[in-house]
Coordinates of C-alpha atoms in Angstrom, one line a residue:
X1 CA -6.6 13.5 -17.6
X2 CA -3.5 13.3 -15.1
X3 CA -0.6 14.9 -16.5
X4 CA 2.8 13.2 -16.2
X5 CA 4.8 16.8 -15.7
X6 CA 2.0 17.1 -12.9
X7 CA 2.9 14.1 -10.7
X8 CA 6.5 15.1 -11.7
X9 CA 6.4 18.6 -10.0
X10 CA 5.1 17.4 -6.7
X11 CA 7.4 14.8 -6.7
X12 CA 10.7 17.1 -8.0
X13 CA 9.7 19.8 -5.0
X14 CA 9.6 16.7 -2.6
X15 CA 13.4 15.8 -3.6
X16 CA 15.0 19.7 -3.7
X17 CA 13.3 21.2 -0.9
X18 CA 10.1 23.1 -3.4
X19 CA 7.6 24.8 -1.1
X20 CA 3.7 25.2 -1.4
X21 CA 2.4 22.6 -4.2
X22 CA -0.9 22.1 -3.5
X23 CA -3.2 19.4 -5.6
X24 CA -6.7 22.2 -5.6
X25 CA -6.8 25.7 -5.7
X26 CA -8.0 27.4 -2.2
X27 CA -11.5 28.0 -3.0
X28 CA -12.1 24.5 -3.9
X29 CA -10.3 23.1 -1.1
X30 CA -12.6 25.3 1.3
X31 CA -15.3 23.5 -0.2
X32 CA -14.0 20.1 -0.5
X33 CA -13.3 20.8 3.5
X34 CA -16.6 21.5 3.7
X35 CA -17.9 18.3 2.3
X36 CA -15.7 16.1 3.6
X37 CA -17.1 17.7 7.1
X38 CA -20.5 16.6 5.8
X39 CA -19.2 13.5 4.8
X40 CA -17.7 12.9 8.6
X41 CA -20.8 13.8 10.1
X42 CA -22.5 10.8 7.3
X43 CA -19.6 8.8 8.5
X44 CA -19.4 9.0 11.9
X45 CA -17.0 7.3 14.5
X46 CA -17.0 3.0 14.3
X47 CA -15.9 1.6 17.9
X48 CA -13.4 -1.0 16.8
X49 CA -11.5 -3.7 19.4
X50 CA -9.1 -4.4 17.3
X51 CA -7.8 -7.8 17.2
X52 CA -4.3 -8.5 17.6
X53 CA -2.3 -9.4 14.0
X54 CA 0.7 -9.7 14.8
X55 CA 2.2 -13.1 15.0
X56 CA 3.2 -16.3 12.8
X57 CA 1.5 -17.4 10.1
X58 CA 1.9 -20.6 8.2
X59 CA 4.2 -23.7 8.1
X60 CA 7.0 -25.2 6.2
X61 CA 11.0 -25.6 6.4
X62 CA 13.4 -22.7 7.4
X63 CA 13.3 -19.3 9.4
X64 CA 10.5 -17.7 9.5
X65 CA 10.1 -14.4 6.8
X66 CA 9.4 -10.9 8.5
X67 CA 6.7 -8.5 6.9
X68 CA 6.4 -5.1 8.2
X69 CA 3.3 -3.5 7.9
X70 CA 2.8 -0.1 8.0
X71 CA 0.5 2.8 6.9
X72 CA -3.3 3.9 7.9
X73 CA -6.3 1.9 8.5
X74 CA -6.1 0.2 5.5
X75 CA -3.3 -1.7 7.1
X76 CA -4.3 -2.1 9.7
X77 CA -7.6 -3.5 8.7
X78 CA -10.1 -1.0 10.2
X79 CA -13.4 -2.4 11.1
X80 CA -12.4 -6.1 10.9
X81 CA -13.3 -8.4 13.9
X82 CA -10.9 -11.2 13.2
X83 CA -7.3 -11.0 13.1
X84 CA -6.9 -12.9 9.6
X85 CA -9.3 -10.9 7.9
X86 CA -6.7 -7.9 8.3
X87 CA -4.2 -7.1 5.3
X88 CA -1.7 -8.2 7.2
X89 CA -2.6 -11.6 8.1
X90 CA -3.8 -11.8 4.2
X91 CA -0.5 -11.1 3.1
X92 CA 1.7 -13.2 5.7
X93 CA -0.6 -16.3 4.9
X94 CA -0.1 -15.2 1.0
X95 CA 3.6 -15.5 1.1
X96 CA 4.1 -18.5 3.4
X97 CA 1.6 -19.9 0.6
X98 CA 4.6 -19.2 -1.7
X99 CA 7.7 -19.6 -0.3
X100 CA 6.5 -22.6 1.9
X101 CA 7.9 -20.7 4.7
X102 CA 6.5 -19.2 7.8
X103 CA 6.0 -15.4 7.9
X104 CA 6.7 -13.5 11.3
X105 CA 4.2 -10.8 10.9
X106 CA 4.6 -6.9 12.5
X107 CA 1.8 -4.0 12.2
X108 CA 2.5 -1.0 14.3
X109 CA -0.3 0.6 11.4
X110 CA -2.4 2.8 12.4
X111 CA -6.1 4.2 11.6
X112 CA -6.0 7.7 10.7
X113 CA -1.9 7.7 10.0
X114 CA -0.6 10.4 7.5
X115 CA 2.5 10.1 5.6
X116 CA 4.5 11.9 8.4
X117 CA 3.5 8.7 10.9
X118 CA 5.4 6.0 8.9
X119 CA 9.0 6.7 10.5
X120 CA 7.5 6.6 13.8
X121 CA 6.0 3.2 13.0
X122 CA 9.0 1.9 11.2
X123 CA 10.7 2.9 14.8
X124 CA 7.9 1.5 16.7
X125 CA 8.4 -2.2 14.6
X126 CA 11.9 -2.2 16.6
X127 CA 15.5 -2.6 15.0
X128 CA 15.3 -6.5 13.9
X129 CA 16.0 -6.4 10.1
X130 CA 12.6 -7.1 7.9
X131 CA 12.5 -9.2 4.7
X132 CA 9.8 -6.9 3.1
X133 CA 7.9 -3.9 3.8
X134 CA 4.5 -3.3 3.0
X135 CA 3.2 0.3 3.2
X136 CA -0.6 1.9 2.4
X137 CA -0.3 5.0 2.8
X138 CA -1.9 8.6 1.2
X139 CA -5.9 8.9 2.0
X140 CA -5.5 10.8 4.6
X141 CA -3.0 12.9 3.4
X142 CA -5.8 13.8 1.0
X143 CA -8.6 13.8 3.4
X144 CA -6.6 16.5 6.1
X145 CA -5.5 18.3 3.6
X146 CA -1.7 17.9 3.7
X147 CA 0.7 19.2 1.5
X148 CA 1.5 16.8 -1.1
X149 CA 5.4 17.8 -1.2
X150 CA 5.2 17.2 2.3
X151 CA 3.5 13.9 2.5
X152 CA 5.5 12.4 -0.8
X153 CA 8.8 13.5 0.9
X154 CA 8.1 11.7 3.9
X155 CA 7.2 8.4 2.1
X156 CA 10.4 9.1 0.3
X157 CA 12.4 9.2 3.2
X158 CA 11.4 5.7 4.5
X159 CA 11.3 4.3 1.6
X160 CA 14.9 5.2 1.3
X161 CA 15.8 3.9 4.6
X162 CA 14.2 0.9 4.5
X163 CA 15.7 0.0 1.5
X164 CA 19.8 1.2 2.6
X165 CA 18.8 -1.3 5.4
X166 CA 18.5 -3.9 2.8
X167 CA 14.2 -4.2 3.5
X168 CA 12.6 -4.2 -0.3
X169 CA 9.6 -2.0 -0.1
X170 CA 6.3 -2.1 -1.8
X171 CA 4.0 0.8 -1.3
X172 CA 0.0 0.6 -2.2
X173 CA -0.5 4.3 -3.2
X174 CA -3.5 6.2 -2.2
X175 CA -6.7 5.1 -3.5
X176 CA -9.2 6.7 -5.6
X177 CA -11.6 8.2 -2.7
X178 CA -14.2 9.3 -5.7
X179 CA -15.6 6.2 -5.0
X180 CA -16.4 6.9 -1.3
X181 CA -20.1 6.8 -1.2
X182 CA -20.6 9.9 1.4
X183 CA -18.4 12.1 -0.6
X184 CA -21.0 13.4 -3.1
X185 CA -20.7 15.8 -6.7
X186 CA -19.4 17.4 -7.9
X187 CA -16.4 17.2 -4.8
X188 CA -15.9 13.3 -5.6
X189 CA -14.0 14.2 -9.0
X190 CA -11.8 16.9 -6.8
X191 CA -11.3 14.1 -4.3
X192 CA -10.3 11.9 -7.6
X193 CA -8.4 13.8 -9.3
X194 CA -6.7 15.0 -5.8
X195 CA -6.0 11.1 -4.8
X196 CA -4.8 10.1 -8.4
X197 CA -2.1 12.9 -8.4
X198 CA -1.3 11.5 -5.2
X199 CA -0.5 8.4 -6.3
X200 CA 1.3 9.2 -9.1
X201 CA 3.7 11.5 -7.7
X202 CA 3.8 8.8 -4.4
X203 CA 5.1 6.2 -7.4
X204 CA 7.6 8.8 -8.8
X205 CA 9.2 9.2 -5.2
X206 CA 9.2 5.5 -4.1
X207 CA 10.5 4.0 -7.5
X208 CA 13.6 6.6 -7.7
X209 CA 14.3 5.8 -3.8
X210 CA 14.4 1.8 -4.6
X211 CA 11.2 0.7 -4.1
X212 CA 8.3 -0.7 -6.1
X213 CA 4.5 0.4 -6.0
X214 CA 1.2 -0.8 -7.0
X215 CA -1.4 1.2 -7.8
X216 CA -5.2 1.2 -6.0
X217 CA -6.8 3.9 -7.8
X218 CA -10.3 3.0 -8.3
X219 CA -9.5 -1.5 -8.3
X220 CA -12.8 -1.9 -6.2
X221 CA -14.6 0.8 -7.9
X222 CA -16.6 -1.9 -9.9
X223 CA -17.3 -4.0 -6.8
X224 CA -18.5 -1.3 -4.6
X225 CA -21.0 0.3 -7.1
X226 CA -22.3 -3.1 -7.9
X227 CA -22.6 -4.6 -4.0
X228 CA -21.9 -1.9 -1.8
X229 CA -22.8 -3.6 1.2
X230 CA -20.7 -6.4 0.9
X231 CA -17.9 -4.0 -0.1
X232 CA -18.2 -1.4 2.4
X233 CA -17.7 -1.8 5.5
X234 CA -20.4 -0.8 9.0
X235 CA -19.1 3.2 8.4
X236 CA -19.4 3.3 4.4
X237 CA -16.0 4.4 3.8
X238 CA -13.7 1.9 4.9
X239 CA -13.6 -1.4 2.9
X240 CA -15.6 -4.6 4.4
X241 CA -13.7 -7.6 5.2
X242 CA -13.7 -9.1 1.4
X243 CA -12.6 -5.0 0.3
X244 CA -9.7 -5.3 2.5
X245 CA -8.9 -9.1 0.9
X246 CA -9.4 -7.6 -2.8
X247 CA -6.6 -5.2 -2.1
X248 CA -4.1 -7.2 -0.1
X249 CA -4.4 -9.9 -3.1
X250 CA -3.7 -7.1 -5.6
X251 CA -0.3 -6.4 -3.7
X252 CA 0.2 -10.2 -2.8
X253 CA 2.3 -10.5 -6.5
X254 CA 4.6 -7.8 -5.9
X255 CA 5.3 -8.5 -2.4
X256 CA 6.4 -12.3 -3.9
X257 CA 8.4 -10.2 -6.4
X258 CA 10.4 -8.5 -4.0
X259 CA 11.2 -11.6 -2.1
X260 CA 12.2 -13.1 -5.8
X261 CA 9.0 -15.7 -5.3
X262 CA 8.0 -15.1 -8.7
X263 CA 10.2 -16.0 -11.9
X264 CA 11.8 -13.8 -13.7
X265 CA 10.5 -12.2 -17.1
X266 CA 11.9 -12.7 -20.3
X267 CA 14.3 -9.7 -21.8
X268 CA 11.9 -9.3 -24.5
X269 CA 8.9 -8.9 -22.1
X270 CA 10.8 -6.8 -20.1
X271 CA 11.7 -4.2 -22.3
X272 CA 8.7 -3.8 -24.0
X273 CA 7.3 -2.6 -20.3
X274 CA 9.9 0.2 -19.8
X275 CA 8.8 3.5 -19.5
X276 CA 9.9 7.2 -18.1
X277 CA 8.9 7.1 -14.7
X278 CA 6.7 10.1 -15.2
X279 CA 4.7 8.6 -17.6
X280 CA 4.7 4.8 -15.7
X281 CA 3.1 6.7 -12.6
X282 CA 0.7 8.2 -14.6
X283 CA -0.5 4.9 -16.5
X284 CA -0.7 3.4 -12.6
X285 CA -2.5 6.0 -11.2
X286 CA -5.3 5.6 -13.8
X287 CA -4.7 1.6 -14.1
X288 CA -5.0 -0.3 -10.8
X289 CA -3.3 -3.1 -9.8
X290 CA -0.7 -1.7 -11.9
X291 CA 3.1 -2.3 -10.5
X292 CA 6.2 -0.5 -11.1
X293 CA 9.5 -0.3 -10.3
X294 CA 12.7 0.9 -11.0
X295 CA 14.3 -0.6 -14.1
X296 CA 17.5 -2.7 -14.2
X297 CA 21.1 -1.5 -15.2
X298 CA 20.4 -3.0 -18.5
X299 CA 17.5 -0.7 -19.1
X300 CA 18.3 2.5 -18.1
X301 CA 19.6 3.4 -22.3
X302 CA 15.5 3.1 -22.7
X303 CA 15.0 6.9 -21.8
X304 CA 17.9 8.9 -20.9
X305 CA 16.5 11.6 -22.5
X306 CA 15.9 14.6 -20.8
X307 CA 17.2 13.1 -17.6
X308 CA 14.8 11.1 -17.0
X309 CA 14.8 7.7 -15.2
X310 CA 13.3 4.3 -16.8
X311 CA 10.9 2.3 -14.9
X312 CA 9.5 -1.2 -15.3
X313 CA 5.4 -1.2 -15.3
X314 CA 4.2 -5.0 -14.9
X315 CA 0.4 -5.7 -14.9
X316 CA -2.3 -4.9 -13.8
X317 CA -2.3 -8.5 -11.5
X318 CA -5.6 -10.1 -11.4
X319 CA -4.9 -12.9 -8.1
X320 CA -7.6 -14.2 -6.4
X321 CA -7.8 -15.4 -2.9
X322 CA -7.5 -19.1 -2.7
X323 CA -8.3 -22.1 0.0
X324 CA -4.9 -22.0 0.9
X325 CA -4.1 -18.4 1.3
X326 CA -6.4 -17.6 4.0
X327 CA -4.9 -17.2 7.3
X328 CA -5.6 -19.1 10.9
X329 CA -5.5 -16.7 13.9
X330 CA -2.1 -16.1 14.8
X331 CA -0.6 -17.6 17.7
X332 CA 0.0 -14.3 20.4
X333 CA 2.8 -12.7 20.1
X334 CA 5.4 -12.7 22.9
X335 CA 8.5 -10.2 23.4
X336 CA 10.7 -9.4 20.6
X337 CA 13.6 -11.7 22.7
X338 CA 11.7 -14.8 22.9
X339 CA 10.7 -14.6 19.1
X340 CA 13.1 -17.3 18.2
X341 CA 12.2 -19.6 20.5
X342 CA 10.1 -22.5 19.5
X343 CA 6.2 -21.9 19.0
X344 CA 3.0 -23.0 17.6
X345 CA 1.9 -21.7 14.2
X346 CA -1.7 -21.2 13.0
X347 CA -1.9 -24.4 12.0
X348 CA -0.3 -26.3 15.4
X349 CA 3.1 -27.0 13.8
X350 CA 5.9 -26.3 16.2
X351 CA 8.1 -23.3 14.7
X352 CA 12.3 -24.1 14.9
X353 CA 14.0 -21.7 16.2
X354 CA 15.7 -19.8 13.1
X355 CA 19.6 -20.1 12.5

């Protein structure tokens, strides 16, 4: 069972400078190194020409929306051969869906990408202000062994600057990677129980710096043990095409929700899903598709005891791709000065130039 005061320790060192947390004592991280060498070798290395993502998506009246993607190859859609089969593209089509508006899309993600590589991407997506930031991020902070202080306190940091520069961000904490079929026992529960601390301290950090989360843990575990082919993708650890669409349609409702696409909930219903944030990242981590944020003004009275902070947990979301969520190629992308010019959309609408 995750602990609460767990998740709350990793994520306390990460915010007053604490030194060497680790998630696995050091003889069982020399042997989960050891497997997930073994695992590497099972794995092996997928050539991949990845298609570009970047780009408009969708039609309908005003300025375009700007996403921001960044995180690992989960974001980046690892493995994929067409450009709206990535996250990205999933989520860009999603929200144009909802707010009949077109979404300018921007994935400087990258396969392998640690914690430590999201300010570097957010630097890389230039200065132009975003309207929402969506982040996967944490698998390979478990994977290489990084110091979970370390990697939550970099997620914390962009969080917080994202949001100071008025960008709402929603991060898809790390996944349960027990359910990576070349990771065998007993080392699949460390990797487990490894990723879901992970996640809970990840949702502990991003909540108190302004942002909202929603939990992976094991949402395709189901899928993958019951059609692993379709699920997996040609390596056997990254997610197939309709993995990668399962997850970016978990996150599609709280992306909405930080735009304020989605009504509000009632006072009643929102009170009754107020919780310490210790505990809320523990429920997430062990309930995907869970989402939770920080709780309102009115709210914070819930649990001031012992210091600690309220948040809201809403879910877990069940949204299913639809016909009218899935994304056209996007038109190419040309330079950052000329994105306000007019241009064609997926579907062969001219865009106005915004403003």
């Amino acid at each position: 069972m995750l602990r609460a005061a767990r998740a709350r320790r990793i994520a306390a060192a990460t915010a007053f400078g604490g030194g060497g947390l680790t998630l696995v004592g050091g003889g069982t991280v020399a042997l989960l190194y050891l497997q997930a060498r073994l695992a590497k070798n099972a794995i092996g290395i997928t050539p991949w020409n990845r298609p570009r993502a970047d780009g408009l998506y969708g039609t309908g009246e005003g300025p375009p929306l700007r996403l921001l993607m960044i995180g690992d190859s989960t974001a980046a859609g690892f493995a994929v051969t067409r450009s709206r089969e990535t996250p990205g593209a999933l989520l860009a089509a999603g929200i144009s869906a909802a707010s009949d508006r077109p979404v300018l899309l921007r994935c400087p993600a990258t396969p392998g990408a640690t914690s430590a590589d999201l300010a570097g991407q957010v630097e890389r997506a230039g200065p132009r202000h975003h309207d929402v930031a969506v982040v996967f991020i944490g698998a390979n902070d478990v994977i290489r062994r990084v110091r979970p202080n370390d990697a939550v306190a970099s997620l914390r940091e962009v969080t917080r600057d994202l949001v100071a520069a008025g960008t709402p961000v929603v991060v898809a904490t790390c996944p349960d990677l027990g359910t990576v079929r070349p990771i065998g026992w007993p080392l699949r529960s460390v990797a487990r129980r490894a990723s879901r601390q992970l996640a809970a301290a990840q949702t502990i950090a991003v909540t108190e710096a302004g942002g909202r989360t929603v939990s992976l843990s094991d949402l395709l575990a189901d899928d993958f043990r019951s059609d692993p082919l379709a699920m997996f993708g040609p390596d056997r650890f990254h997610p197939s095409a309709r993995g990668y669409a399962q997850a970016s349609f978990a996150v599609l409702p709280s992306a909405c929700a930080a735009l304020g696409l989605l009504p509000e909930l009632d006072e009643e219903e929102t009170t009754r899903g107020v919780l310490p944030v210790d505990r809320a990242a523990v429920m997430a981590a062990e309930t995907p598709g869970t989402e939770v944020t920080r709780a309102g003004a009115g709210d914070r009275a819930v649990d001031r005891r012992h210091g600690k902070r309220p948040a809201f947990v809403r879910g877990p979301f069940r949204l299913r791709p639809s016909s009218r969520a899935v994304p056209a190629e996007p038109r190419e992308e040309t330079d950052d000065e000329n994105v306000g010019a007019p241009r064609a959309t997926p579907g062969g609408a001219e865009e106005p130039r915004p403003g």
